[in-house]
mmCIF file of C-alpha atoms in Angstrom:
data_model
loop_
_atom_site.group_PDB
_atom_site.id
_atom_site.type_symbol
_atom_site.label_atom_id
_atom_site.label_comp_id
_atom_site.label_asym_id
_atom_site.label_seq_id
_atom_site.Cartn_x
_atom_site.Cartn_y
_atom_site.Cartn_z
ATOM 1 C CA UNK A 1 -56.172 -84.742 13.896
ATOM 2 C CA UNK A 2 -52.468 -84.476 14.973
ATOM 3 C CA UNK A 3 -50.862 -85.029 18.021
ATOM 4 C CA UNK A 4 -47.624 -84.780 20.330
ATOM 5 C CA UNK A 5 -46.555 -86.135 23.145
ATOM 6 C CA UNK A 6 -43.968 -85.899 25.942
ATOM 7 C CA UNK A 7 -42.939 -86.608 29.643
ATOM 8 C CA UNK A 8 -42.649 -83.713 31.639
ATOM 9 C CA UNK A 9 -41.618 -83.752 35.113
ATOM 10 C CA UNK A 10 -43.353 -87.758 35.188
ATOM 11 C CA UNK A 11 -46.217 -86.408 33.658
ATOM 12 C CA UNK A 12 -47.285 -87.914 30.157
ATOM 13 C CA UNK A 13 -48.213 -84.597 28.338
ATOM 14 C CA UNK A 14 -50.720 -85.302 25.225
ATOM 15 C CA UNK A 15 -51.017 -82.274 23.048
ATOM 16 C CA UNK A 16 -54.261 -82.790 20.841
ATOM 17 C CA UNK A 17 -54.951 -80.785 17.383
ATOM 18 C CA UNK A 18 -58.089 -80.829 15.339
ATOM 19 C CA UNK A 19 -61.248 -82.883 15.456
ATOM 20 C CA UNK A 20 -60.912 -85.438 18.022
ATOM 21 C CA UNK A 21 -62.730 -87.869 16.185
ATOM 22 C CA UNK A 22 -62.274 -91.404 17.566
ATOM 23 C CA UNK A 23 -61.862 -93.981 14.515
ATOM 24 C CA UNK A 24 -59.020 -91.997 12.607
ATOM 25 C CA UNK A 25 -56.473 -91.705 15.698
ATOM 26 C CA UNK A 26 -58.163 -93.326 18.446
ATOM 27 C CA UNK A 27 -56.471 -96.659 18.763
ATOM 28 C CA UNK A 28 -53.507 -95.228 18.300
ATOM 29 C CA UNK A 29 -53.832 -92.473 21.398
ATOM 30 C CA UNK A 30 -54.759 -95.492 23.584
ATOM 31 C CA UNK A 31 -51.999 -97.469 22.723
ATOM 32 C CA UNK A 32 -49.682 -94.728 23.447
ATOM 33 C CA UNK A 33 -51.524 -94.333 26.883
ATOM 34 C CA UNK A 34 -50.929 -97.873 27.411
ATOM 35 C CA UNK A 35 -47.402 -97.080 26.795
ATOM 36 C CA UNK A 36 -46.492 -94.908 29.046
ATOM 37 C CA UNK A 37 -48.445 -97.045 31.682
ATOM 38 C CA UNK A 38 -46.376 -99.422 31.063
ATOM 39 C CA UNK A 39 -43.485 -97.518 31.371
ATOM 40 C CA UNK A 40 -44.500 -96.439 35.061
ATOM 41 C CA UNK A 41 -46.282 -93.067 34.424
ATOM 42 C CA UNK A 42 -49.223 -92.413 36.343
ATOM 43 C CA UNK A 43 -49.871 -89.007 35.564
ATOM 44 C CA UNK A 44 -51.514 -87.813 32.419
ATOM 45 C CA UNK A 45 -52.373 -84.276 31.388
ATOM 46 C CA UNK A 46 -53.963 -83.915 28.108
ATOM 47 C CA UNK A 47 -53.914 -80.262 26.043
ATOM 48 C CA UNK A 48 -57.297 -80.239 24.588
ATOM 49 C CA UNK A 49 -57.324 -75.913 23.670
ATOM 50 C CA UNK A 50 -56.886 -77.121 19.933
ATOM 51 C CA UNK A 51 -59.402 -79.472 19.795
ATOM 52 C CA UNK A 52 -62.269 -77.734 18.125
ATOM 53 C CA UNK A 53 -64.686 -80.833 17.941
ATOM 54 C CA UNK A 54 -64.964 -84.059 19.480
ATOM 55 C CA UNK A 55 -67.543 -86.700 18.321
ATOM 56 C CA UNK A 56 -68.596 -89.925 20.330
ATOM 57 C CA UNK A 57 -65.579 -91.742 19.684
ATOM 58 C CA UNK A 58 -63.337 -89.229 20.381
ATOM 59 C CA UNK A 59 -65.428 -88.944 24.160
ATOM 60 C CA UNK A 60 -64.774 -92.449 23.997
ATOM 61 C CA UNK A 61 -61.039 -92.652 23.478
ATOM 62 C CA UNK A 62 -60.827 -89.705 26.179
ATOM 63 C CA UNK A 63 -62.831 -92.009 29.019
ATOM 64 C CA UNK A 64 -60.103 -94.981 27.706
ATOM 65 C CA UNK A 65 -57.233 -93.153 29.056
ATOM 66 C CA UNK A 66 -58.372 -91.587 32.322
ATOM 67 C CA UNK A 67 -59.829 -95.360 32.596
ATOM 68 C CA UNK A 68 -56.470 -96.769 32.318
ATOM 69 C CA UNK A 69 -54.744 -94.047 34.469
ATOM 70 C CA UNK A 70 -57.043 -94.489 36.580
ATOM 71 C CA UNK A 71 -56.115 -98.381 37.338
ATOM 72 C CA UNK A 72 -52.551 -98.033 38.413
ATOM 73 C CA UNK A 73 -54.044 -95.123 40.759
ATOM 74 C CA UNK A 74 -53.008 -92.634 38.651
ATOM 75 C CA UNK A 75 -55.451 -89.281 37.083
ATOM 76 C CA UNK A 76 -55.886 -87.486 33.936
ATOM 77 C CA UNK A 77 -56.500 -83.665 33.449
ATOM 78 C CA UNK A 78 -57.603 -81.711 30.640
ATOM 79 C CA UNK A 79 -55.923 -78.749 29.551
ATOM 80 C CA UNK A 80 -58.194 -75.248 28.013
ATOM 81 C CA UNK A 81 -60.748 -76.810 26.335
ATOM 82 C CA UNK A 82 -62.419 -74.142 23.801
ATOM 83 C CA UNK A 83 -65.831 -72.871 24.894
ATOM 84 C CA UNK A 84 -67.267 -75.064 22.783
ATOM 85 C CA UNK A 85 -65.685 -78.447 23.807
ATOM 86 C CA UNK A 86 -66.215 -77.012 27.167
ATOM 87 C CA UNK A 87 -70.458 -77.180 26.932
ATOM 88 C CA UNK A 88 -70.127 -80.662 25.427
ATOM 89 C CA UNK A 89 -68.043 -82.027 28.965
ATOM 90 C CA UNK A 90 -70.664 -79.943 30.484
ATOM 91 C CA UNK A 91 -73.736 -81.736 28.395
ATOM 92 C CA UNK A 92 -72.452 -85.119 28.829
ATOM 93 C CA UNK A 93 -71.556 -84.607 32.302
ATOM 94 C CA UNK A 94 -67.792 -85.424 31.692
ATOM 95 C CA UNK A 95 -66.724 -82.030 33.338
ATOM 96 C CA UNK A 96 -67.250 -83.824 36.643
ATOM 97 C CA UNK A 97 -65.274 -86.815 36.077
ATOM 98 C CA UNK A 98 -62.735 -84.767 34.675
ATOM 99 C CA UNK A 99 -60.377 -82.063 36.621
ATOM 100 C CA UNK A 100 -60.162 -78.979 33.935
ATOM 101 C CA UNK A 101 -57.560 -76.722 34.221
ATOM 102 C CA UNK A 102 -56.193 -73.471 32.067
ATOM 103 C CA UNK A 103 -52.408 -74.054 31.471
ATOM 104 C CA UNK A 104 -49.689 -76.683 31.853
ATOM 105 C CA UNK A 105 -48.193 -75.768 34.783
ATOM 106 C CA UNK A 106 -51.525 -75.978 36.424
ATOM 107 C CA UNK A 107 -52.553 -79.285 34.812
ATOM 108 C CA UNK A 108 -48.980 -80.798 36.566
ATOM 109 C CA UNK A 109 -50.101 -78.575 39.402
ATOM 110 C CA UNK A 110 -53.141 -80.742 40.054
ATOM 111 C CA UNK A 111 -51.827 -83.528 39.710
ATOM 112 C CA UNK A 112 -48.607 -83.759 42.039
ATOM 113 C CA UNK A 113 -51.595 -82.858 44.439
ATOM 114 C CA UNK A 114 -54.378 -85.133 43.680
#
């Protein structure tokens, strides 16, 4: 899996690609989450339309960050999953922790107003 990442408008933008599979990448997302809380952002919108499988881990890594967005009072939203990612959030009941947007500019969208 690759990844990139930027600030947007105070909004930590994570762009994933590949398998989000927890153990290869995983510590390092966190840590970069942990960054940018640490650097005052408290808004975090994560592209996900790339990702075309996510194992446990990767689930995992995903609840880590909203978890520590979520302790400064801040939010996470995911950005187009694929249909298939889409029925795992739905199986696992993650789509209703998580707000799930279509595009960017939505994703910041929702989160200026949440």
């Amino acid at each position: 899996m690759k990844y990139q990442h930027q600030v947007e408008d105070s909004v930590f933008v994570l762009t994933l690609l590949g398998d989000l599979i927890g153990e290869n990448r995983g510590p390092e997302l966190m840590e970069l989450a942990n960054e940018q809380v640490n650097d005052g952002i408290k808004l975090c919108a994560i592209d996900i339309s790339d990702v075309r499988f996510i194992n446990s881990s990767g689930i995992g890594v995903l609840i880590t960050i909203l978890t520590k967005f979520r302790n400064v009072d801040g939010e996470v939203v995911l950005i187009n999953p694929s249909e298939q990612v889409k029925k795992l959030l739905i199986i696992t009941k993650l789509n209703a922790i998580f707000t799930i947007v279509d595009t960017k500019e939505e994703a910041i969208q929702e989160l200026y107003n949440s």
